[in-house]
Amino acid sequence: MRRKSGFSFGLFYFLVVAFILFLPILLLVVFSFNDSTKLVFPLKGFTTQHYADLVGNREMVEAVRTSVLLGLGSSFLATALGTMGAIALSRFKFPGKGFFTAVSALPLVIPYVILGVSLLIMFNQVGIKLSAWTAGLAHVVISIPYALLIISSRLAGFPDNLEEAAMDLGATYWGALLRVTIPISFPALVAAFLICFTISFDEFAISSFLVGTQPTLPVYLYSQLRFPTRLPLVVSLSSILMVATMIIMLLAEWLRRLGDTTR
Amino acid sequence: MTELTVELRNVSKIYPARRSSGKDVVAVREVSLDIPSGEFFTLLGPSGCGKTTTLRLIAGFEQPTSGEVYLQGKAVSKIPTYKRPVNTVFQNYALFPHMTVAKNVGFGLTVKRVPKAERERRVMEALELVQLPDLANRKPSQLSGGQQQRVALARALVNRPTVLLLDEPLGALDLKLRKAMQLELKQLQERLGITFVYVTHDQEEALTMSDRIAVMNYGEALQVGDPMTLYEKPANSFVADFIGESNFVRGTVKQVDDDEAQIAIGRKVIAVRLEEERPSPNQNVLLTIRPEKLWLSEPDEQADGLPGVVEEVVYIGTSTRYIVALEAGDEIVVRLQNRPGTKMAGLGRGAPVKVSWRFEDARIIEADGRGEELVIG
Ligand SMILES: Nc1ncnc2c1ncn2[C@@H]1O[C@H](COP(=O)(O)OP(=O)(O)OP(=O)(O)O)[C@@H](O)[C@H]1O
Ligand SMILES: [Mg+2]
């Protein structure tokens, strides 16, 4: 009886997700190989021309470069800071800990548009020129909560007296972190890095305010939507983005689970 | 005079209240211990009495709120954990999951930059000591509980510590393995001559293994002594009850002579030998007598012994337990060996009996000054 209703809940969930997520993605991919500049059925014929056009587009290649560098840099910083925060939260007691936790989760609930606008105002006030750097800083801020959550759950998953055991055997506190805590959390660190990367790589709202004259890929993509003839380019680019993101996410999830089974 | 390896002087550890409304937790209260070199010393007490906290103070994971810990005569409050000549076997073993058994055991030597050749030799020695040389390349998750326990032991011993701290190391093992490991640990300790500070809440384990035991309750070390002293001469009712089984009988002092006192228990007056405790007339006292030191006989008004009625008879193989409700009010447990000749045939529930003991087997363990009721237990 309960098994059955569980099954129908699952089926319902799956159908909804499939309909509003997978179906449009599938359409996008299908159209990206369609030999036409219009996104309508019936399909005309198979072509890889749109993808070939992408590679020849210098602006686009530049945008990819910006996005990748910005993603790598911001996720590296976010992972490092998230690790420190996670260690502080899971291994130490200190006054204001609850407040600290709440503050570090704040970027999860503040609308990105508002964050973007407020950072824009701040950078202008302080007189910092907008560039990929300013966008990158914002990406660090929005990715940290994810890094913090992923790493914290890993740290909570093994007893904190492993660090004590290391110190008992002669390691200093830093030695214990480097030889025990970090290696055990390593899969989670990589998972956090990958997740932060996809967040930065796919982020549009904040970047659109802060990149200045160095568009990231999503910002570039949006700017191209104004030109109907570029539609196939947008579609094929989106397909690539989507597939890349999915692969990274799957990899991250696989790593996260790998970490959990290494008890 | 032997050298002391571990000394605690009036050590207290107070954990501050979590919330402002809560109470501070006194985990360890004014504990003083002297542990000579090479001793198997046990901290025994119920859950939450402060055993682990005491070990953590010795290891340096916690700092005493007041008092001082000395290792080999040196005050160590300023010495961090990693510099103390102490190693710990943790209750949950705390093996490093990402390292092989050999790497785990060699961890302390790696950290201290012991050359590879020597390190490998000492790791193998340590693994042989705990009889696990074949498992060097396994990961801890591929070991049984007993094997993990041995690895944890090897990982600590390989550093040749002056003091080994063991926090309920056998707690997670089944009874049979536990008994075997008790013996093995004890032999190992005697062979290596390392001072062991061992934590357990199992009094039988403590009695079997230890040279001396500190019985703890509510953060206090109530009595420190060798197993025989603790069993034969418990300092108070808690120790008497915690170590083995004890009967407690309330009485009132009638008369005090040189080495004995006359104690009124119900309508009877019984002579009890006096030791350190010297009660004064009209004081209420608590007598303690071990169940195996008692015997039962036909009720008989003239002679010594306390009249009562058998309430329950429990046959437990080698002996039989009789629970007797004394006429004076308290309940008393009598354990009789099941040997030919001592069988109390027909002593069923409801039978009137007399409970007696030898003069020297009852002890006064608590006397209160104000003539109030003493609470048993
Ligand atoms: N870090 C801490 N913060 C606050 N209170 C603590 C802390 N550690 C221990 N306590 C308290 O101190 C008391 C003694 O704890 P301890 O762990 O030493 O007991 P124990 O004798 O080892 O018990 P067990 O047999 O259950 O392991 C307990 O009341 C416990 O709740
Ligand atoms: Mg404990």
XYZ file of C-alpha atoms and ligand atoms in Angstrom:
672
model
C 0.000 0.000 0.000
C 2.623 2.515 1.073
C 5.087 1.166 -1.448
C 2.552 1.800 -4.175
C 1.849 5.432 -3.268
C 5.593 5.970 -2.938
C 5.960 4.712 -6.471
C 3.269 7.013 -7.874
C 4.781 10.023 -6.090
C 8.083 9.160 -7.690
C 6.517 8.779 -11.107
C 4.701 12.115 -10.816
C 7.903 13.842 -9.764
C 9.756 12.311 -12.646
C 7.144 13.328 -15.228
C 7.067 16.937 -14.047
C 10.836 17.217 -14.077
C 11.078 15.505 -17.431
C 8.452 17.768 -18.943
C 9.710 21.134 -17.763
C 13.426 20.414 -17.659
C 14.551 17.615 -19.893
C 12.111 18.186 -22.749
C 13.179 21.802 -23.425
C 16.827 20.809 -23.146
C 16.284 18.011 -25.601
C 14.548 20.430 -27.994
C 17.451 22.827 -27.705
C 19.964 20.147 -28.564
C 17.843 18.892 -31.455
C 17.540 22.391 -32.942
C 21.253 22.995 -32.550
C 21.821 20.275 -35.157
C 18.988 21.471 -37.413
C 20.017 22.856 -40.771
C 18.009 26.090 -40.504
C 18.173 29.486 -38.817
C 14.598 29.175 -37.529
C 13.686 27.197 -34.455
C 10.554 25.551 -35.783
C 9.384 22.105 -36.792
C 9.557 20.351 -39.139
C 13.290 19.783 -38.969
C 15.184 20.480 -42.145
C 18.246 18.278 -41.960
C 21.288 17.403 -39.862
C 24.236 19.793 -39.696
C 27.166 20.616 -37.429
C 27.591 23.977 -39.122
C 26.328 25.974 -36.124
C 29.005 24.447 -33.961
C 31.653 25.134 -36.545
C 30.502 28.771 -36.662
C 30.972 28.991 -32.901
C 34.633 28.109 -33.046
C 35.247 30.790 -35.655
C 33.634 33.490 -33.540
C 36.422 35.427 -31.797
C 34.167 37.263 -29.351
C 32.678 33.994 -28.295
C 36.028 32.307 -27.767
C 37.105 35.319 -25.711
C 33.933 35.015 -23.600
C 34.648 31.335 -22.981
C 38.162 32.207 -21.870
C 36.859 34.860 -19.466
C 34.254 32.512 -18.051
C 36.674 29.662 -17.533
C 39.335 31.795 -15.854
C 36.789 33.570 -13.716
C 35.201 30.259 -12.794
C 38.518 28.649 -11.853
C 39.680 31.617 -9.808
C 36.453 32.253 -7.958
C 35.812 28.589 -7.170
C 39.361 28.133 -5.915
C 38.927 31.055 -3.531
C 35.421 29.993 -2.527
C 36.612 26.443 -1.786
C 39.537 27.696 0.282
C 37.372 30.074 2.275
C 34.593 27.500 2.556
C 37.089 24.978 3.968
C 38.209 27.425 6.624
C 34.616 28.271 7.511
C 33.628 24.608 7.644
C 36.528 23.740 9.940
C 35.686 26.666 12.193
C 32.022 25.722 12.329
C 32.396 21.991 12.813
C 35.459 21.820 15.071
C 35.352 24.882 17.286
C 33.004 26.531 19.684
C 33.117 30.296 19.637
C 30.809 33.135 20.575
C 28.562 34.276 17.753
C 28.722 30.914 15.988
C 24.988 30.909 15.202
C 25.230 34.391 13.759
C 28.217 33.381 11.662
C 26.319 30.386 10.253
C 23.330 32.549 9.360
C 25.488 35.179 7.683
C 27.375 32.659 5.596
C 24.087 31.226 4.308
C 22.762 34.673 3.386
C 23.930 34.682 -0.259
C 21.644 31.678 -0.794
C 18.539 33.751 -0.141
C 19.467 37.229 -1.430
C 18.247 37.671 -5.039
C 21.248 37.812 -7.369
C 19.886 40.923 -9.102
C 19.884 42.795 -5.819
C 23.342 41.519 -4.951
C 24.553 42.596 -8.397
C 23.069 46.071 -8.154
C 24.373 46.667 -4.660
C 27.871 45.512 -5.552
C 27.730 47.720 -8.649
C 26.888 50.726 -6.486
C 29.607 49.846 -4.017
C 32.327 49.375 -6.634
C 31.330 52.685 -8.212
C 31.474 54.469 -4.875
C 34.877 53.091 -4.028
C 36.061 53.815 -7.546
C 36.945 50.282 -8.604
C 36.725 49.771 -12.351
C 34.348 47.019 -13.436
C 35.968 43.970 -15.003
C 35.995 40.210 -14.826
C 37.710 40.662 -11.449
C 34.763 42.445 -9.896
C 32.395 39.783 -11.224
C 34.747 37.123 -9.900
C 34.652 38.601 -6.430
C 30.869 38.466 -6.491
C 31.028 34.847 -7.640
C 33.205 33.991 -4.658
C 30.537 35.433 -2.393
C 27.671 33.487 -3.947
C 29.585 30.191 -4.168
C 30.921 30.133 -0.606
C 27.696 28.829 0.970
C 27.731 25.831 -1.359
C 31.374 25.086 -0.603
C 30.689 25.511 3.099
C 27.736 23.122 3.038
C 29.473 20.402 1.043
C 32.663 20.503 3.121
C 30.836 20.817 6.443
C 28.801 17.702 5.748
C 32.008 15.812 4.996
C 33.663 17.027 8.193
C 30.585 16.053 10.179
C 30.843 12.594 8.628
C 34.018 11.581 10.439
C 34.790 11.865 14.144
C 36.693 14.966 15.175
C 38.933 12.901 17.396
C 40.870 11.820 14.303
C 42.557 15.205 14.559
C 43.105 14.630 18.263
C 44.568 11.225 17.473
C 46.995 12.846 15.034
C 48.061 15.395 17.641
C 48.315 12.642 20.243
C 50.783 10.926 17.893
C 52.935 14.010 17.663
C 51.410 16.162 14.916
C 50.857 19.863 15.464
C 47.399 21.248 14.777
C 48.425 22.251 11.255
C 50.067 18.889 10.753
C 46.829 17.174 11.748
C 44.869 19.323 9.281
C 47.277 18.637 6.440
C 47.778 14.928 7.080
C 44.318 13.930 8.234
C 41.508 16.452 7.809
C 42.310 17.677 4.308
C 43.095 14.247 2.795
C 39.914 12.735 4.201
C 37.868 15.689 2.971
C 39.614 15.809 -0.390
C 36.793 14.360 -2.504
C 34.452 16.874 -0.893
C 36.900 19.695 -1.608
C 37.007 18.751 -5.285
C 33.225 18.371 -5.374
C 32.864 21.812 -3.806
C 35.289 23.247 -6.324
C 33.337 21.782 -9.249
C 29.975 22.961 -7.941
C 31.345 26.464 -7.367
C 32.736 26.387 -10.875
C 29.366 25.583 -12.438
C 27.709 28.290 -10.341
C 30.185 30.857 -11.608
C 30.157 29.504 -15.151
C 26.362 29.664 -15.457
C 25.767 32.844 -13.478
C 24.197 35.649 -15.463
C 22.435 38.259 -13.320
C 25.389 39.429 -11.238
C 27.857 39.164 -14.079
C 25.661 41.323 -16.308
C 26.065 44.157 -13.806
C 29.701 43.675 -12.952
C 31.739 42.370 -15.902
C 32.224 45.784 -17.496
C 33.569 45.233 -21.013
C 34.666 41.624 -20.495
C 31.509 39.562 -21.017
C 31.321 36.081 -19.578
C 29.721 33.381 -21.664
C 26.158 33.789 -20.328
C 26.414 37.578 -20.663
C 27.674 37.234 -24.219
C 24.928 34.743 -24.983
C 22.265 37.127 -23.751
C 23.706 39.982 -25.786
C 23.419 37.860 -28.937
C 19.717 37.180 -28.442
C 18.979 40.588 -29.943
C 20.116 39.379 -33.367
C 17.665 36.877 -34.914
C 20.309 35.565 -37.311
C 22.526 34.593 -34.422
C 19.841 32.400 -32.889
C 21.401 29.105 -34.064
C 24.674 30.195 -32.511
C 22.945 30.881 -29.202
C 21.238 27.518 -29.327
C 24.364 25.522 -29.993
C 26.283 27.477 -27.401
C 23.551 26.806 -24.843
C 23.683 23.104 -25.653
C 27.386 23.018 -24.992
C 26.991 24.933 -21.739
C 24.271 22.609 -20.586
C 26.134 19.425 -21.360
C 29.334 20.717 -19.776
C 27.491 21.754 -16.620
C 25.772 18.406 -16.345
C 29.006 16.511 -16.718
C 30.665 18.603 -14.026
C 27.700 18.198 -11.685
C 27.662 14.424 -12.135
C 31.385 14.312 -11.498
C 30.970 16.402 -8.359
C 28.187 14.203 -7.050
C 30.195 11.075 -7.790
C 33.150 12.508 -5.879
C 30.984 13.562 -2.980
C 29.625 10.022 -2.640
C 33.057 8.529 -3.072
C 34.114 10.642 -0.097
C 31.259 9.358 1.997
C 32.043 5.689 1.525
C 35.695 6.112 2.598
C 34.690 5.845 6.205
C 60.550 4.860 46.515
C 59.375 4.456 42.942
C 59.343 7.194 40.382
C 55.959 8.753 39.668
C 55.043 8.995 36.011
C 51.653 10.631 36.348
C 50.607 12.935 39.127
C 47.421 14.930 39.466
C 47.301 17.629 42.130
C 43.828 18.918 43.023
C 42.828 18.872 39.392
C 39.385 20.216 38.519
C 37.775 20.623 35.149
C 34.685 22.764 34.859
C 32.868 23.039 31.554
C 31.053 26.352 31.416
C 27.288 26.252 30.955
C 26.150 26.093 27.332
C 23.476 28.732 27.880
C 23.538 31.510 30.429
C 20.642 29.888 32.271
C 22.350 26.468 32.469
C 24.641 25.168 35.184
C 28.393 24.694 34.832
C 29.397 21.043 34.591
C 32.052 19.971 37.075
C 33.457 17.029 35.109
C 36.454 16.483 37.406
C 36.494 17.701 40.999
C 39.682 18.156 43.037
C 41.243 14.884 41.909
C 44.707 13.974 43.178
C 46.409 10.829 41.920
C 49.924 9.399 42.155
C 50.686 6.810 39.534
C 54.119 5.193 39.825
C 56.085 4.089 36.825
C 55.024 0.742 35.364
C 51.697 0.573 37.116
C 48.450 -0.630 35.570
C 46.168 2.066 36.930
C 42.441 2.089 36.273
C 39.840 4.822 36.456
C 36.572 3.091 37.256
C 33.154 4.656 37.527
C 29.702 4.957 36.009
C 28.941 6.801 32.792
C 29.512 10.539 33.007
C 31.674 10.412 36.144
C 34.611 12.146 34.454
C 36.888 9.264 33.415
C 37.367 10.424 29.839
C 37.849 14.005 30.968
C 40.604 12.887 33.364
C 42.383 11.078 30.515
C 42.000 14.116 28.263
C 43.596 16.261 30.935
C 46.575 13.916 31.074
C 46.854 13.766 27.277
C 46.563 17.539 26.999
C 43.339 17.747 24.986
C 41.882 19.762 27.846
C 43.409 22.185 30.288
C 42.509 21.880 33.977
C 40.387 24.700 35.348
C 42.501 24.472 38.480
C 45.199 22.164 39.787
C 48.163 20.757 37.911
C 49.106 17.618 36.008
C 52.695 16.367 36.286
C 54.344 13.896 33.935
C 57.636 12.440 35.152
C 57.740 15.150 37.774
C 57.260 18.050 35.355
C 54.207 20.313 35.343
C 52.730 19.975 31.858
C 50.024 22.613 31.661
C 52.148 24.609 29.202
C 53.161 21.560 27.155
C 50.936 20.842 24.154
C 49.558 17.379 23.420
C 52.010 16.600 20.649
C 55.006 17.123 22.921
C 53.814 14.961 25.818
C 55.345 11.485 26.247
C 51.817 10.094 26.262
C 49.802 8.156 23.708
C 46.139 7.341 23.682
C 44.016 4.416 22.558
C 40.669 6.023 21.867
C 37.348 4.427 22.663
C 36.273 4.506 19.001
C 39.893 3.703 17.976
C 40.064 6.861 15.793
C 42.019 5.058 13.074
C 42.743 7.168 10.005
C 40.349 5.848 7.347
C 42.424 7.025 4.387
C 45.590 5.204 5.434
C 46.573 1.557 5.443
C 47.199 -0.238 8.716
C 50.953 0.197 8.261
C 50.584 3.946 7.592
C 48.311 4.272 10.604
C 50.792 2.529 12.868
C 53.690 4.483 11.389
C 51.940 7.854 11.683
C 53.666 8.957 14.870
C 57.079 7.993 13.477
C 56.410 9.746 10.156
C 55.445 12.918 11.964
C 58.620 12.728 14.039
C 60.650 12.188 10.849
C 62.054 8.843 11.920
C 64.085 7.486 8.950
C 62.140 5.171 6.668
C 64.098 1.991 7.359
C 63.778 2.331 11.123
C 60.153 3.318 10.774
C 59.291 0.249 8.768
C 61.093 -2.004 11.186
C 59.331 -0.526 14.190
C 55.930 -0.691 12.475
C 56.436 -4.389 11.796
C 57.565 -4.929 15.380
C 54.489 -3.184 16.694
C 52.214 -5.173 14.398
C 53.866 -8.378 15.529
C 53.386 -7.313 19.123
C 49.624 -7.183 18.527
C 49.751 -10.257 16.257
C 48.625 -8.540 13.076
C 51.688 -8.530 10.781
C 49.667 -9.881 7.837
C 47.201 -7.043 7.696
C 49.672 -4.202 7.139
C 48.235 -3.245 3.765
C 44.559 -3.295 4.647
C 42.460 -0.198 5.222
C 40.829 0.147 8.671
C 37.369 -0.336 7.143
C 38.438 -3.838 6.102
C 39.174 -4.918 9.682
C 36.992 -6.433 12.384
C 36.405 -4.529 15.615
C 38.983 -6.609 17.477
C 41.581 -6.086 14.755
C 40.938 -2.333 14.711
C 41.460 -2.317 18.447
C 44.837 -4.000 18.025
C 45.865 -1.566 15.313
C 44.982 1.336 17.600
C 47.116 -0.271 20.292
C 50.039 -0.802 17.917
C 49.750 2.775 16.643
C 50.158 4.054 20.196
C 52.837 1.592 21.365
C 55.107 2.103 18.356
C 55.994 5.532 19.797
C 57.274 3.930 23.007
C 55.287 6.270 25.238
C 56.041 6.656 28.928
C 52.331 6.504 29.633
C 49.622 4.811 27.613
C 46.087 6.080 28.099
C 43.310 3.660 27.188
C 39.713 4.867 27.095
C 37.416 1.847 27.371
C 39.458 0.094 24.685
C 37.434 -3.111 24.910
C 34.036 -1.480 25.144
C 32.975 -2.364 21.611
C 34.041 -6.014 21.660
C 31.905 -9.036 22.456
C 32.270 -10.710 25.825
C 34.536 -13.567 24.779
C 36.959 -11.415 22.820
C 36.870 -8.923 25.640
C 37.999 -11.501 28.179
C 40.795 -12.675 25.899
C 41.951 -9.118 25.239
C 41.904 -8.295 28.955
C 44.430 -11.002 29.576
C 46.498 -10.049 26.551
C 46.588 -6.360 27.446
C 47.610 -7.144 30.992
C 50.438 -9.422 29.833
C 51.558 -6.844 27.303
C 51.662 -4.167 29.952
C 53.726 -6.348 32.269
C 56.134 -7.249 29.488
C 56.649 -3.668 28.273
C 56.622 -2.083 31.719
C 54.769 0.974 30.387
C 52.481 2.839 32.765
C 48.875 2.188 31.723
C 46.058 4.509 32.696
C 43.007 2.508 31.788
C 39.395 3.645 31.772
C 36.471 1.299 32.209
C 33.027 1.278 33.745
C 33.204 -2.499 34.164
C 34.223 -3.312 37.739
C 35.068 -6.920 36.932
C 37.447 -5.783 34.189
C 39.029 -3.298 36.564
C 39.510 -5.917 39.299
C 41.004 -8.450 36.869
C 43.536 -6.178 35.232
C 44.598 -3.407 37.566
C 47.393 -2.942 40.055
C 45.402 -0.079 41.523
C 42.007 1.433 40.847
C 40.537 4.881 41.414
C 36.770 4.673 41.838
C 35.151 7.832 40.507
C 31.692 9.295 40.860
C 30.450 12.754 39.950
C 33.972 13.848 39.043
C 35.477 12.832 42.378
C 38.016 10.112 43.029
C 36.237 8.471 45.956
C 38.821 5.833 46.772
C 42.138 4.745 45.345
C 43.498 1.332 46.166
C 44.395 -2.128 44.981
C 41.534 -4.452 43.981
C 41.613 -6.382 47.261
C 41.440 -3.255 49.422
C 38.590 -1.824 47.395
C 36.667 -5.067 47.673
C 37.408 -5.824 51.299
C 37.504 -2.299 52.673
C 35.381 0.031 50.585
C 35.585 3.561 51.943
C 31.956 4.372 51.406
C 28.671 2.921 50.259
C 29.203 3.964 46.639
C 32.444 2.019 46.363
C 30.984 -0.930 48.258
C 28.057 -1.030 45.867
C 30.010 -0.399 42.677
C 32.724 -2.983 43.323
C 30.983 -6.311 43.547
C 27.669 -6.650 45.290
C 27.023 -5.328 48.757
C 24.317 -5.403 51.377
C 23.609 -2.314 53.403
C 21.959 -2.529 56.816
C 21.052 0.491 58.921
C 21.591 0.484 62.634
C 22.070 2.720 65.655
C 25.174 2.761 67.832
C 24.466 1.681 71.420
C 27.934 1.516 72.846
C 31.513 2.010 71.652
C 34.405 0.029 73.114
C 38.093 -0.175 72.150
C 37.825 -2.153 68.972
C 34.152 -2.921 68.655
C 30.802 -1.234 68.797
C 27.387 -2.546 69.790
C 24.930 -1.718 67.042
C 21.173 -2.005 67.418
C 19.477 -3.378 64.347
C 15.763 -3.754 64.986
C 15.357 -5.672 68.243
C 18.830 -7.194 67.994
C 22.102 -5.749 69.212
C 25.147 -6.935 67.308
C 28.869 -6.430 67.878
C 30.758 -4.935 64.925
C 34.493 -4.512 64.605
C 35.767 -0.947 64.458
C 38.384 0.280 62.008
C 39.176 3.899 61.200
C 35.586 5.029 61.459
C 34.761 5.676 65.152
C 31.094 6.407 65.634
C 29.648 7.798 68.855
C 26.640 6.438 70.752
C 23.198 7.136 69.273
C 24.628 7.738 65.846
C 22.950 6.106 62.866
C 25.381 3.992 60.859
C 25.447 1.940 57.702
C 26.845 -1.592 57.855
C 28.021 -3.335 54.731
C 28.345 -7.095 54.300
C 29.099 -9.013 51.103
C 26.405 -11.544 50.073
C 28.915 -14.409 49.995
C 29.935 -13.776 53.641
C 26.455 -14.460 54.971
C 24.756 -17.690 55.894
C 21.234 -18.725 56.792
C 19.965 -20.873 59.618
C 16.802 -21.705 61.545
C 15.436 -18.692 63.421
C 16.747 -18.734 66.962
C 16.042 -15.947 69.443
C 19.081 -16.380 71.656
C 22.074 -16.293 69.331
C 23.466 -13.464 67.183
C 22.093 -12.880 63.697
C 19.169 -11.023 62.208
C 15.711 -12.590 61.851
C 13.913 -12.272 58.527
C 11.760 -13.954 55.930
C 12.921 -15.374 52.584
C 11.382 -13.315 49.819
C 12.917 -14.844 46.762
C 15.187 -17.736 45.812
C 17.195 -17.503 42.597
C 19.231 -20.471 41.444
C 22.288 -19.320 39.473
C 24.293 -22.478 38.819
C 27.245 -22.518 41.181
C 25.330 -20.671 43.871
C 21.855 -19.702 44.992
C 20.773 -16.174 45.864
C 18.316 -15.672 48.691
C 16.702 -12.302 49.098
C 15.685 -11.938 52.713
C 13.442 -9.231 54.134
C 14.890 -8.452 57.531
C 12.525 -7.909 60.382
C 14.410 -4.655 61.034
C 13.301 -3.332 57.651
C 16.173 -3.634 55.149
C 16.503 -6.252 52.470
C 19.587 -8.423 52.349
C 21.006 -10.718 49.682
C 22.602 -13.986 50.772
C 24.613 -16.026 48.316
C 25.238 -19.645 49.186
C 27.498 -21.980 47.236
C 25.666 -25.008 45.859
C 27.822 -27.668 47.478
C 26.736 -30.943 48.984
C 25.863 -30.290 52.602
C 25.147 -26.585 52.263
C 21.937 -27.117 50.350
C 19.158 -25.365 52.250
C 16.462 -27.776 51.212
C 12.960 -26.505 51.701
C 14.023 -22.895 52.189
C 11.388 -21.502 49.897
C 9.637 -18.214 49.720
C 8.101 -17.173 53.034
C 10.354 -19.337 55.205
C 11.486 -17.629 58.440
C 15.298 -17.584 58.697
C 18.162 -16.073 60.592
C 20.965 -14.269 58.715
C 24.404 -14.423 60.318
C 28.002 -13.505 59.510
C 31.405 -13.679 61.096
C 32.263 -10.791 63.395
C 35.021 -9.479 61.107
C 32.985 -9.514 57.885
C 30.665 -6.608 58.630
C 32.018 -3.092 58.380
C 30.716 0.292 59.364
C 31.186 2.410 56.275
C 29.143 5.467 56.887
C 28.186 7.255 60.020
C 26.354 10.510 60.047
C 26.891 13.113 62.713
C 23.404 14.373 63.177
C 21.522 11.169 63.809
C 19.580 11.558 60.583
C 18.386 8.744 58.413
C 21.134 7.402 56.194
C 20.221 6.832 52.594
C 21.293 3.515 51.196
C 23.252 3.394 47.943
N 33.170 19.197 26.073
C 32.282 19.153 27.079
N 31.461 20.184 27.331
C 30.583 20.144 28.345
N 30.430 19.105 29.175
C 31.209 18.031 28.984
C 32.169 17.991 27.926
N 32.804 16.801 27.975
C 32.262 16.127 29.011
N 31.310 16.862 29.628
C 30.530 16.462 30.813
O 31.434 16.117 31.839
C 30.991 14.979 32.544
C 32.051 13.901 32.504
O 32.206 13.437 31.188
P 33.197 12.284 30.783
O 33.128 12.150 29.297
O 34.512 12.541 31.386
O 32.531 11.016 31.455
P 32.961 9.489 31.403
O 33.220 9.066 32.795
O 34.042 9.284 30.410
O 31.622 8.804 30.907
P 31.408 7.579 29.904
O 31.617 6.331 30.682
O 29.974 7.734 29.505
O 32.343 7.756 28.756
C 29.681 14.571 31.902
O 28.640 15.097 32.681
C 29.704 15.225 30.558
O 28.411 15.555 30.135
Mg 34.145 8.280 28.508
